[in-house]
XYZ file of C-alpha atoms in Angstrom:
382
model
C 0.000 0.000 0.000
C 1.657 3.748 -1.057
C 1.362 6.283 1.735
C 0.440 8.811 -1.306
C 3.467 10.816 -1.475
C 4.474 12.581 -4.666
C 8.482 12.615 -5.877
C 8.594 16.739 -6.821
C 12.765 16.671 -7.016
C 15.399 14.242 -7.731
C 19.308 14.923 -6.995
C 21.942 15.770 -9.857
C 24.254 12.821 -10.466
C 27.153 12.373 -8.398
C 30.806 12.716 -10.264
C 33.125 9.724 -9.202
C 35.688 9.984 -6.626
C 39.340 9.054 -6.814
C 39.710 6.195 -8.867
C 36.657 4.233 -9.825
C 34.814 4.425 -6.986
C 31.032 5.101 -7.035
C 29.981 8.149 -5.328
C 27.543 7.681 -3.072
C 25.073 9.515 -0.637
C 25.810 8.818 3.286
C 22.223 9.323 4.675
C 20.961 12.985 5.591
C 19.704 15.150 7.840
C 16.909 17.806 7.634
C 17.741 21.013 9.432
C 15.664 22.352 12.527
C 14.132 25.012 10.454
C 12.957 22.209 7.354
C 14.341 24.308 4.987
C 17.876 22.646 4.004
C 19.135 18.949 3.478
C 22.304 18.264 4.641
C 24.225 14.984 3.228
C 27.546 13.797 2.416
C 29.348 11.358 -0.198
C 31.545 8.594 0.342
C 34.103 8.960 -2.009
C 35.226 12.770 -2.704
C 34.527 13.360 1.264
C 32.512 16.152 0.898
C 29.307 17.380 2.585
C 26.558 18.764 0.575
C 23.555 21.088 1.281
C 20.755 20.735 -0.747
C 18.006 23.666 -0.558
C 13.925 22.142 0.130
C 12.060 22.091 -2.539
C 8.557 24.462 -3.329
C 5.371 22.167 -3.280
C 2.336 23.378 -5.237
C -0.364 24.866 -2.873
C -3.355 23.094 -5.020
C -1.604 19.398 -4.081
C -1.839 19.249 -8.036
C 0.633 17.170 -10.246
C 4.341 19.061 -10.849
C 7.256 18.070 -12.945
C 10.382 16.283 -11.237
C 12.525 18.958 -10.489
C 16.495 18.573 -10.870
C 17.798 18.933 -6.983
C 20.907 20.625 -7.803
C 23.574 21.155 -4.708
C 23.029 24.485 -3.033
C 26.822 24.306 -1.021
C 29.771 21.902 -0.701
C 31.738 21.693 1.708
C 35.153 19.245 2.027
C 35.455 17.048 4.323
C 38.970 16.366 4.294
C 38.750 12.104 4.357
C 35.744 10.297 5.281
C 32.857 11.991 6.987
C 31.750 9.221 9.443
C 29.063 11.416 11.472
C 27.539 15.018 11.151
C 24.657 17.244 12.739
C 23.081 20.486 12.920
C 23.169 23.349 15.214
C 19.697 22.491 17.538
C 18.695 25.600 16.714
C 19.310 26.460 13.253
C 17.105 28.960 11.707
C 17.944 30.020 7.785
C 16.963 33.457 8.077
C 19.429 34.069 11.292
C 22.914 33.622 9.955
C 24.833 32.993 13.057
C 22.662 29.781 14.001
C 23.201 28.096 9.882
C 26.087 25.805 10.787
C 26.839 22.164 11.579
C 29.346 19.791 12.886
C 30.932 17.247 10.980
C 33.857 14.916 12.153
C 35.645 12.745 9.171
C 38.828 10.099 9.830
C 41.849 11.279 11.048
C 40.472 15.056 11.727
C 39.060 17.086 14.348
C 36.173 18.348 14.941
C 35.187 21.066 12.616
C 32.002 23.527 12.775
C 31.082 24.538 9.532
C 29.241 27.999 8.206
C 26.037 26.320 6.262
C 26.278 29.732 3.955
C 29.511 29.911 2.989
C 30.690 26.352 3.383
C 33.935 27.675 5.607
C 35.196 26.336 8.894
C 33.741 28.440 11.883
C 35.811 26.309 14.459
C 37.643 23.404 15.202
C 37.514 20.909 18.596
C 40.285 18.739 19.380
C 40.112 15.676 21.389
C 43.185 14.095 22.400
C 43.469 11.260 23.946
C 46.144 9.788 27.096
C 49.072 10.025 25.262
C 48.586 13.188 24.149
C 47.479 12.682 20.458
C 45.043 13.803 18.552
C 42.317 11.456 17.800
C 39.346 11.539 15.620
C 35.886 10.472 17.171
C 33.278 7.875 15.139
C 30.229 10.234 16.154
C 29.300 13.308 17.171
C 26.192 15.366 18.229
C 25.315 18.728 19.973
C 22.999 18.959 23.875
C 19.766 19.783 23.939
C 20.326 24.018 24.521
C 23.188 24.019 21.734
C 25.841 24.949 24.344
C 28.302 21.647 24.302
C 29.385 19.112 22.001
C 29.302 15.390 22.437
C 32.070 13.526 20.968
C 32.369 9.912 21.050
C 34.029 6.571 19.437
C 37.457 7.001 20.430
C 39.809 3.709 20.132
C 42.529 4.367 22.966
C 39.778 4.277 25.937
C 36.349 4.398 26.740
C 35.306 8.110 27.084
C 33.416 10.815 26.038
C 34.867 14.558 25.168
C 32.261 17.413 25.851
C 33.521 20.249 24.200
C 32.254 23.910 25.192
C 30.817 25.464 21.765
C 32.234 28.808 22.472
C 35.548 26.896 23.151
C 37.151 25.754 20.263
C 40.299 24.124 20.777
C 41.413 21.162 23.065
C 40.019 22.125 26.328
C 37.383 19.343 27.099
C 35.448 17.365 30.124
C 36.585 14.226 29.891
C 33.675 11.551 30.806
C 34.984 7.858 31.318
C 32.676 4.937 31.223
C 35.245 2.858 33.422
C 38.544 3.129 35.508
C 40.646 1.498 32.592
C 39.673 0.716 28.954
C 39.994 -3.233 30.240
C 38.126 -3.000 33.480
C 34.580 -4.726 34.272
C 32.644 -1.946 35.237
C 30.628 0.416 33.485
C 29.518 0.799 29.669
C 31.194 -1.954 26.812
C 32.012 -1.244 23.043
C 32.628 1.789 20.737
C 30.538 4.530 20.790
C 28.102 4.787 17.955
C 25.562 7.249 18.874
C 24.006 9.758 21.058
C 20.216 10.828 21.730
C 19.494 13.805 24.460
C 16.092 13.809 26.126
C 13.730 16.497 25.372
C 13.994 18.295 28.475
C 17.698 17.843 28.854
C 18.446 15.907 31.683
C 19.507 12.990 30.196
C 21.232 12.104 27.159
C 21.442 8.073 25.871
C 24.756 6.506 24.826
C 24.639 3.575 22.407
C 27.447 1.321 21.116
C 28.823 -1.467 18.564
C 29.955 -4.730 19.702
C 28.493 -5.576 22.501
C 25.387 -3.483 21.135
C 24.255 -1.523 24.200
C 22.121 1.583 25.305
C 23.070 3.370 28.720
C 21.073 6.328 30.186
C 22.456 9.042 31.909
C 21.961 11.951 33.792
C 23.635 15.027 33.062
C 22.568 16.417 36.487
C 25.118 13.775 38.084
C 27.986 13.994 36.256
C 28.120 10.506 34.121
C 26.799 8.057 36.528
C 24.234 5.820 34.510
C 20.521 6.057 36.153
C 19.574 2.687 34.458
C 20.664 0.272 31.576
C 18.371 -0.156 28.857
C 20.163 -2.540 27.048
C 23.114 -4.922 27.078
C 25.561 -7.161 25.012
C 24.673 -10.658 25.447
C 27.194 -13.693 25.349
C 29.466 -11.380 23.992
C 33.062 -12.714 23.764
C 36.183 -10.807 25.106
C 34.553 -8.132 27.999
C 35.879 -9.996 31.301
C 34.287 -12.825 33.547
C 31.915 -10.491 35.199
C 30.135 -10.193 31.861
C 29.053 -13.792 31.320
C 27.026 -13.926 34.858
C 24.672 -11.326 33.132
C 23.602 -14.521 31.201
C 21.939 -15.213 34.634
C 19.366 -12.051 34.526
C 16.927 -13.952 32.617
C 16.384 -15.979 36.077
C 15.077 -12.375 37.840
C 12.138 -12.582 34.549
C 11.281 -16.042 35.751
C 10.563 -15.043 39.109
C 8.227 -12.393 37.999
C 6.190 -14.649 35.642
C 5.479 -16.896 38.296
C 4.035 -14.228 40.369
C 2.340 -12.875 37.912
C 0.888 -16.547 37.097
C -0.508 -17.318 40.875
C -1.182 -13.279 41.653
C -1.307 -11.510 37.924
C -3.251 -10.516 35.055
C -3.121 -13.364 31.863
C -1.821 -9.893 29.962
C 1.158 -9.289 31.994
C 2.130 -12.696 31.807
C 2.104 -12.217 28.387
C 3.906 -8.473 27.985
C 6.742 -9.094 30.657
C 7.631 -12.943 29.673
C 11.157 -13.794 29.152
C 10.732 -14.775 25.861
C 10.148 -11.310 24.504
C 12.559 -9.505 26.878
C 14.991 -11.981 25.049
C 13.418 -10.915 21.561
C 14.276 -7.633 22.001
C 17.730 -8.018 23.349
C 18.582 -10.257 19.973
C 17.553 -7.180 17.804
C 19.452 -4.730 19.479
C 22.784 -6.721 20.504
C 24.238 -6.615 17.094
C 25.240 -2.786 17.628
C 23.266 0.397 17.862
C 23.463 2.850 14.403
C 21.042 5.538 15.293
C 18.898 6.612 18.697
C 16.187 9.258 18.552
C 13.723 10.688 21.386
C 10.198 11.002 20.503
C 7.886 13.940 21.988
C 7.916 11.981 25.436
C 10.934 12.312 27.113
C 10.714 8.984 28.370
C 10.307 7.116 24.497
C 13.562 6.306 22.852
C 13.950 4.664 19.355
C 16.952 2.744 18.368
C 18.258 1.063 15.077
C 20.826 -1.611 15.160
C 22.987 -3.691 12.609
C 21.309 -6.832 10.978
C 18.501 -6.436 12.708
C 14.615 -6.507 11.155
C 13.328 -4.097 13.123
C 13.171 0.037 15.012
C 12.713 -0.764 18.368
C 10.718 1.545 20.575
C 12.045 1.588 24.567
C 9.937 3.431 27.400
C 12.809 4.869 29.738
C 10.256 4.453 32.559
C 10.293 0.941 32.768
C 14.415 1.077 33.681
C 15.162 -1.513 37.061
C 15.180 -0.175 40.500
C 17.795 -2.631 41.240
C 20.725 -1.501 42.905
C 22.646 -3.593 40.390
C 21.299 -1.486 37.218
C 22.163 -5.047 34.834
C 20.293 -7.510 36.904
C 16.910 -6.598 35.258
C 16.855 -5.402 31.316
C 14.687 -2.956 30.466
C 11.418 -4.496 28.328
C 11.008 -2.783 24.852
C 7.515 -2.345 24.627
C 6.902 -1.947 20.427
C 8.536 -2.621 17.409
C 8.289 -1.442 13.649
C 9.532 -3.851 11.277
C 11.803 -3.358 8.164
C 14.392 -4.912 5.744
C 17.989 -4.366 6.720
C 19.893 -7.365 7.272
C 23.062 -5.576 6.380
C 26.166 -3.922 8.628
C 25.138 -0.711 6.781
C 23.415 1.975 8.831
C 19.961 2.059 7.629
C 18.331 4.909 9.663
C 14.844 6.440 10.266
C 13.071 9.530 11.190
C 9.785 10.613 12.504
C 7.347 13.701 11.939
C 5.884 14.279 15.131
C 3.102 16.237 13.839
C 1.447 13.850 12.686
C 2.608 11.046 14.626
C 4.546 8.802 11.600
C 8.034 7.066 11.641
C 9.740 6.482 8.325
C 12.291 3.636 8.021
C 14.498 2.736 5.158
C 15.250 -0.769 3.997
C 17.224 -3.282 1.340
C 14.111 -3.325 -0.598
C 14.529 0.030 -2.297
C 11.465 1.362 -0.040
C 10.918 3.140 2.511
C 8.252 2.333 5.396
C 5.676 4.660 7.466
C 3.907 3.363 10.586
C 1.830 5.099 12.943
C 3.966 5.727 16.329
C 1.002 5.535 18.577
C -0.714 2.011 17.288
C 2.660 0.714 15.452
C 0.059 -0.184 12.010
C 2.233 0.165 9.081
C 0.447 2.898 6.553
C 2.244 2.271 3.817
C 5.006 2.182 1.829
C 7.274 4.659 -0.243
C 8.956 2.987 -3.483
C 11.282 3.793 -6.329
C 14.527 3.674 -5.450
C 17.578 2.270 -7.419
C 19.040 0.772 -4.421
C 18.736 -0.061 -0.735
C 17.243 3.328 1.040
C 19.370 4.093 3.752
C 18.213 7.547 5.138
């Protein structure tokens, strides 16, 4: 079934790279205002801004427009992760810019008029080198950058945005990079609450979601998620294989004392089902509306899963008892690549792409799946 949209502007071909490679799109991003697209290409490097295009007021038939590049910007080597200003507005010059990071860079803020470097932030790691992070995203008011993904250790820098430079608050997800305690794997993305008080930390390998408060410095206040039987993150990990027992407990109360319902919502069986779609490595993390409703994407996995933050364990030991997803959207993307998703909260729809060469809409509030969005020459990734 075709959720009705109309194609009104298709993008100029792409010139090859060095080489032979194909040039290709890397996802994109709309900007806060709706106005721009913001994109980049995998093998020139570069970042390109793409102005929205007019839609007729009558909803009447248009010709396909050719979406010609409005800006380019170069990345220097591969752009792996890029954002806009939270509060970008196109007709106030001094809030059009974004952040990109690319391999072996810094951080660099970039004007979205002119295409120039505003700034540059420069993590550096223990041994005093520069290092490049894998992702990167900006708070809630605008005022500090996240920077995450390092190799050397398991931190986060949180750069000032009136401070460019190297001056940084380190945050550390452990004593050592080897040590049991606290969050596992390379950090992949970031997602801040509505209101700000919390900001969401996933990772590859063990694929993992951690929650926490910015009003206690980085101290999780709850796991969502965890690796599983994940090879090579210390003894302690492999008596989290033992949480599952906690989940039997609470079935069999809920058999002699509960509703036939909860049985069925909190059983073990689907706690597990979620964990299997998620433990593969979190791409992409979004907050809806609701501060307390997270969405998350992961590698080779068939479906957006949605999380209610409310539900997190009041156990002392945060691991002991998962969180419970509560809904999932279904797609096609049984690939390493990061297929992502957005949502128009307006009107209450998610979009997801897929490896089918469509593109998926489902109402957030009942999770029934409108439609679908076709014609696309390959996999839709963004």
């Amino acid at each position: 079934m075709d959720i009705g949209f109309q194609l009104i502007a298709q993008s100029e071909g792409l010139p090859n790279g060095a080489g032979t490679d194909e040039n290709l799109f890397q996802g994109c991003a709309f900007s806060p205002d709706g106005l721009c697209v913001l994109t980049s290409t995998t093998s020139d490097s570069k970042l390109r801004l793409y102005n929205t295009v007019n839609t007729p007021d009558d909803g009447g038939q248009q010709l396909v427009q050719n979406w010609a590049t409005a800006l380019t910007a170069q990345g220097g080597d591969t752009v792996r992760s890029y954002c806009w200003y939270p509060f970008m507005n196109s007709t106030n010059p001094e809030t059009c810019c974004f952040l990109a990071t690319c391999r072996d860079q810094p951080v660099h803020l970039f004007d979205a008029y002119t295409g120039n470097i505003r700034a540059t932030y420069r993590p550096f790691n223990a041994l005093d080198e520069m290092e490049s992070p894998t992702v990167v995203g900006f708070s809630r008011d605008g005022s500090r950058i996240f920077t995450g993904g390092f190799k050397t250790d398991r931190f986060i820098h949180v750069f000032d945005l009136s401070v460019p430079g190297r001056e940084s608050t380190i945050l550390r997800f452990g004593k050592t990079r080897r040590s049991s305690d606290g969050q596992k794997g390379l950090v992949s993305s970031f997602a801040t609450s509505p209101d700000g008080r919390v900001f969401c930390v996933g990772t590859y390998a063990p694929g993992s979601i951690y929650v926490y408060d910015e009003r206690s410095g980085a101290q999780p206040s709850g796991t969502i998620l965890n690796g599983v039987c994940i090879v090579g993150h210390g003894k302690s990990h492999s008596r989290k294989k033992r949480r599952f027992a906690v989940m039997e407990e609470e079935e069999k109360s809920a058999v002699d004392g509960g509703t036939e319902d909860s049985v069925s919502i909190f059983s073990q069986a689907r706690v597990k089902w979620f964990q299997s779609r998620a433990q593969g490595g979190i791409t992409q993390m979004q907050f809806a509306d609701q501060e307390y409703h997270l969405y998350s994407a992961s590698r080779r996995s068939d479906a957006v899963l949605l999380w209610d933050l409310r539900m997190l364990s009041g156990n002392e030991d945060y691991q002991s008892e998962p969180i419970r997803g509560i809904r999932s959207f279904a797609t096609s993307s049984d690939t390493n690549q990061r297929l992502e998703f957005d949502m128009d909260c307006n009107t209450n729809r998610l979009f997801i792409g897929g490896l089918d060469r469509c593109v998926r809409g489902y109402d957030t509030k009942s999770g029934k799946l409108l439609g679908t969005v076709g014609g696309g020459d390959d996999g839709v990734f963004d």
